[in-house]
Coordinates of C-alpha atoms and ligand atoms in Angstrom, one line a residue:
X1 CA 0.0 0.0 0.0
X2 CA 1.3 3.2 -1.0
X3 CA 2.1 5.2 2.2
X4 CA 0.8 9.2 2.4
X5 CA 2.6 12.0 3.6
X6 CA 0.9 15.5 4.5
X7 CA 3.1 18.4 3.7
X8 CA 2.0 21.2 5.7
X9 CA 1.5 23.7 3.4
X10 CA -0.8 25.2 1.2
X11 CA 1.7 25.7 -1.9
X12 CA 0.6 23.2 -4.6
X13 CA 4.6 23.9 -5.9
X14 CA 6.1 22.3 -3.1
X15 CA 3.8 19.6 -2.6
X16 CA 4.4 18.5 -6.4
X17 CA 8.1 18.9 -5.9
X18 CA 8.2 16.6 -3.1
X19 CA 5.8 14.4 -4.6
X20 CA 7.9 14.1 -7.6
X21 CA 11.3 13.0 -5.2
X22 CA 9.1 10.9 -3.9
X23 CA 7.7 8.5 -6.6
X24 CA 4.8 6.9 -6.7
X25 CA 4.9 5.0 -3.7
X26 CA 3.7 7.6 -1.6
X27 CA 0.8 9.6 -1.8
X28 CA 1.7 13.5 -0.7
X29 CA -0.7 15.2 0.6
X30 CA -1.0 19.1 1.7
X31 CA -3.4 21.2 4.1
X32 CA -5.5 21.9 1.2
X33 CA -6.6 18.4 0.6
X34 CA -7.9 18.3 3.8
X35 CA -9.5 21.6 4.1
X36 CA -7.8 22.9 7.1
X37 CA -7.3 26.7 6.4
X38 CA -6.4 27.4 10.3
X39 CA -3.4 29.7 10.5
X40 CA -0.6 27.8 12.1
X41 CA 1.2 30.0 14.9
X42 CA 5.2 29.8 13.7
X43 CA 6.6 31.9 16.8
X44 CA 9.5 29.6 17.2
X45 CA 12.7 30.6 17.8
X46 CA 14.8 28.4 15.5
X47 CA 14.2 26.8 11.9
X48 CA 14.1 23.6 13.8
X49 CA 10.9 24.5 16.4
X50 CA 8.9 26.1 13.2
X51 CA 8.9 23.1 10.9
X52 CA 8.3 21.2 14.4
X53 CA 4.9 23.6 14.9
X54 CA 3.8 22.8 11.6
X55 CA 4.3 19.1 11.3
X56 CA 3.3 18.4 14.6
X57 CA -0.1 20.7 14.1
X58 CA -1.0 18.4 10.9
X59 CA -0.4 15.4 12.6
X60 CA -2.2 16.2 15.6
X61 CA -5.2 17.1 13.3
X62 CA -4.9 13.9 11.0
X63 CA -2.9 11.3 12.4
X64 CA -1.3 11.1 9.5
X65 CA 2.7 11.6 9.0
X66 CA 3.6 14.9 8.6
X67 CA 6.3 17.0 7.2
X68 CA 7.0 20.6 8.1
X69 CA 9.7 23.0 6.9
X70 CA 11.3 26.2 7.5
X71 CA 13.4 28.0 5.3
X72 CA 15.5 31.5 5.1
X73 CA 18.6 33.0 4.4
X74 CA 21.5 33.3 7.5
X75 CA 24.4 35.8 6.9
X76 CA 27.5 35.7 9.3
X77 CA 28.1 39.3 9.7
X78 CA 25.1 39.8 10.2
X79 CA 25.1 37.9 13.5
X80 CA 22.7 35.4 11.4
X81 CA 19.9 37.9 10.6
X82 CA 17.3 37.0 9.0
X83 CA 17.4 33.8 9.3
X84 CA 13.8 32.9 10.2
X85 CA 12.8 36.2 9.9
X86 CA 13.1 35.7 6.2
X87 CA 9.9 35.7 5.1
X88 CA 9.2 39.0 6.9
X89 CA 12.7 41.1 7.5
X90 CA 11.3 44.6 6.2
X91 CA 7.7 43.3 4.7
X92 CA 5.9 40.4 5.0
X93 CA 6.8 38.2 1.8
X94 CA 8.0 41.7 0.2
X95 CA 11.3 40.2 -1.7
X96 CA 12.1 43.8 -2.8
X97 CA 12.3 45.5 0.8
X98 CA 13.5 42.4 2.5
X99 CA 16.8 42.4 -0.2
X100 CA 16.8 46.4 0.0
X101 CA 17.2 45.7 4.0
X102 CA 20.2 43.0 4.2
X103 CA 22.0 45.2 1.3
X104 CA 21.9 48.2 3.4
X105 CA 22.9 46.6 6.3
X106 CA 25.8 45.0 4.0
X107 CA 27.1 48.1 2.6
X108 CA 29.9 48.1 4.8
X109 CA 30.6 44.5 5.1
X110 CA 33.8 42.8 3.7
X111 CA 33.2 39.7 4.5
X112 CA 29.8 38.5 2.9
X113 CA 29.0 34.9 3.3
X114 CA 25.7 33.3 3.7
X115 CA 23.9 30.5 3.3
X116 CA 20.7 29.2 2.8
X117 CA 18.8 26.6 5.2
X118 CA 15.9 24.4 5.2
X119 CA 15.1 22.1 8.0
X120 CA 12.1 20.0 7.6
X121 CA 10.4 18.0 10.5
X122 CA 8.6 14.5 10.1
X123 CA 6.0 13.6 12.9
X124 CA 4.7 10.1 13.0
X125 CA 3.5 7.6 15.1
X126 CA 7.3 6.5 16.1
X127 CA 8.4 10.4 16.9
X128 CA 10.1 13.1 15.2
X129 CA 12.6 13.3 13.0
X130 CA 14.4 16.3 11.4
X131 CA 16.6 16.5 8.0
X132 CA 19.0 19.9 7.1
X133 CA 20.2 21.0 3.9
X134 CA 22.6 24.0 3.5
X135 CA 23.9 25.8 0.7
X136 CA 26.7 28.1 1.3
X137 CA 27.8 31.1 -1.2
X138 CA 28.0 35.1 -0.9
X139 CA 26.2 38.1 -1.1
X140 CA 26.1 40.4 -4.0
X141 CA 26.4 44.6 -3.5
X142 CA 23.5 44.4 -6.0
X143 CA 20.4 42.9 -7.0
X144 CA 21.0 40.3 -10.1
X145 CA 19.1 38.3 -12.2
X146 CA 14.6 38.0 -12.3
X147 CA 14.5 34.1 -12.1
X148 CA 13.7 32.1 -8.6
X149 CA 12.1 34.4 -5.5
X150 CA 13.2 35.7 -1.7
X151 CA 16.6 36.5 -1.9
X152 CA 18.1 34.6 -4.7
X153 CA 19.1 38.0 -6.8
X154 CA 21.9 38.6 -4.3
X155 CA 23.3 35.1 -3.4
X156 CA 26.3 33.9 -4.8
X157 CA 26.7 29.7 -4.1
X158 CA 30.2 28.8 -3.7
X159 CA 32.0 28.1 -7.0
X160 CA 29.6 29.8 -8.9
X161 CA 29.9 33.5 -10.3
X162 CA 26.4 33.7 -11.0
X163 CA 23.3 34.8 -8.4
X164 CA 20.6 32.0 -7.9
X165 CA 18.4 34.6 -9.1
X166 CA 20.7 34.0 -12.6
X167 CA 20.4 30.6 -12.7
X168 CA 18.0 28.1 -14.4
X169 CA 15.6 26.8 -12.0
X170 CA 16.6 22.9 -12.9
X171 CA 20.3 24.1 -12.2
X172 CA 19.4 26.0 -8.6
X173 CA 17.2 22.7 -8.1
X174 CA 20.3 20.5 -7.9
X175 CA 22.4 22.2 -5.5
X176 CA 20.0 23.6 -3.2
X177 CA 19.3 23.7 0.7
X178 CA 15.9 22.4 -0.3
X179 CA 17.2 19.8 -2.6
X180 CA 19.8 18.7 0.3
X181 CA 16.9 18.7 2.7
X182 CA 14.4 16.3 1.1
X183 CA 17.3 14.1 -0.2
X184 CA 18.1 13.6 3.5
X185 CA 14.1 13.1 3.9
X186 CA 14.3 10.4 1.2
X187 CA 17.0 8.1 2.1
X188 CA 15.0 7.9 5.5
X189 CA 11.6 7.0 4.3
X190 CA 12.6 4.5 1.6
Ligands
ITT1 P1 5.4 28.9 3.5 O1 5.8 28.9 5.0 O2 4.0 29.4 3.3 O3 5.7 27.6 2.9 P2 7.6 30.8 3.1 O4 7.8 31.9 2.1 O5 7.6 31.1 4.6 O6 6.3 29.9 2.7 P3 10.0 29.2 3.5 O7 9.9 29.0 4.9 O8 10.5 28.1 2.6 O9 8.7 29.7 2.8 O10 11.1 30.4 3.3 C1 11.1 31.6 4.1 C2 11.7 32.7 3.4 O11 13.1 32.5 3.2 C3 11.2 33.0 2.0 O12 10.1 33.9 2.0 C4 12.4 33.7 1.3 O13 12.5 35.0 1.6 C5 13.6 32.9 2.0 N1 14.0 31.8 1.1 C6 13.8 30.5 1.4 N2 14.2 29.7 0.5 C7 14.7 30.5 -0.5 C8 15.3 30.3 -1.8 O14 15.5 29.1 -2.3 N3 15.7 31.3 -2.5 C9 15.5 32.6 -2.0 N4 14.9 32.9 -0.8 C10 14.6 31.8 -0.1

């Protein structure tokens, strides 16, 4: 029997990505299929604790398994800022302010790496589990490139001279935190 896993989002995109890692032995499932529209409290202070909130939420509400994940951008001299303030660092999921905000808060800065994180969190009837992926680069001075979203127009991954924002999705795809992430996820459900 094929066995389901509820993502705990709403965004058809990453519930087709993972569903397509996946294979067809499992059936992914997200909050949409079963109609629960509740907003889910991420006040966490970690990457870890949010993705814990949200998988733990769906599996309390379904019994099902349930993956959660939390995303964002950490930059060392910035003393990790804004890591999972991400989404929201100058407006909530405004990618133009948020960029405009690290830059200026860069302008000084020699030293500019960063990476990107994403920790997802499986709840299930044996416990929790979590899985990390990183991908580590530099920041630009300026904003570069239209493709991807967040802050992918000013990150530079390591042995690249291109931003992620440059790059073709498919190539982004194969290198990246999320990529690393769900691999991890993989090799542990198969
Ligand atoms: P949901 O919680 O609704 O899934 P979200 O936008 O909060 O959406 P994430 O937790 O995955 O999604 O990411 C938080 C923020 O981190 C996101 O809004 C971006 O600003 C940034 N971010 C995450 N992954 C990124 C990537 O691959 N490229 C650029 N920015 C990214």
């Amino acid at each position: 029997m094929k066995k389901e896993i509820l993502i705990a989002t709403h965004n058809a995109h990453k519930k087709e990505e993972i569903q397509q890692i996946l294979g067809e032995n499992f059936t992914v499932t997200s909050l949409t299929d079963y109609d629960i529209h509740d907003e889910i409290v991420e006040d966490g202070d970690t990457f870890h604790a949010n993705a814990l909130i949200k998988a733990q939420y769906c599996f309390n509400k379904t019994g099902k398994p349930s993956l959660g994940d939390d995303s964002g951008l950490v930059v060392e001299s910035l003393d990790g800022r804004p890591g999972i303030y991400s989404a929201r660092y100058a407006g909530n999921h405004d990618f133009a302010k948020n960029m405009a905000k690290v830059l200026e808060e860069m302008k000084d800065q020699k030293n500019r790496k960063a990476y990107f994180v994403t920790v997802m969190c499986l709840v299930d009837e044996t416990g929790t589990n979590y899985f990390e992926g990183r991908v580590y680069g530099n920041l630009t001075k300026e904003v570069r490139g239209e493709k991807g979203f967040g802050y992918d127009p000013i990150f530079i991954p390591d042995n690249y001279e291109i931003t992620f924002a440059e790059m073709k999705a498919e190539d982004k795809n194969k290198i990246s935190h999320r990529k690393k992430a769900i691999e991890q996820f993989l090799e542990f459900i198969k």
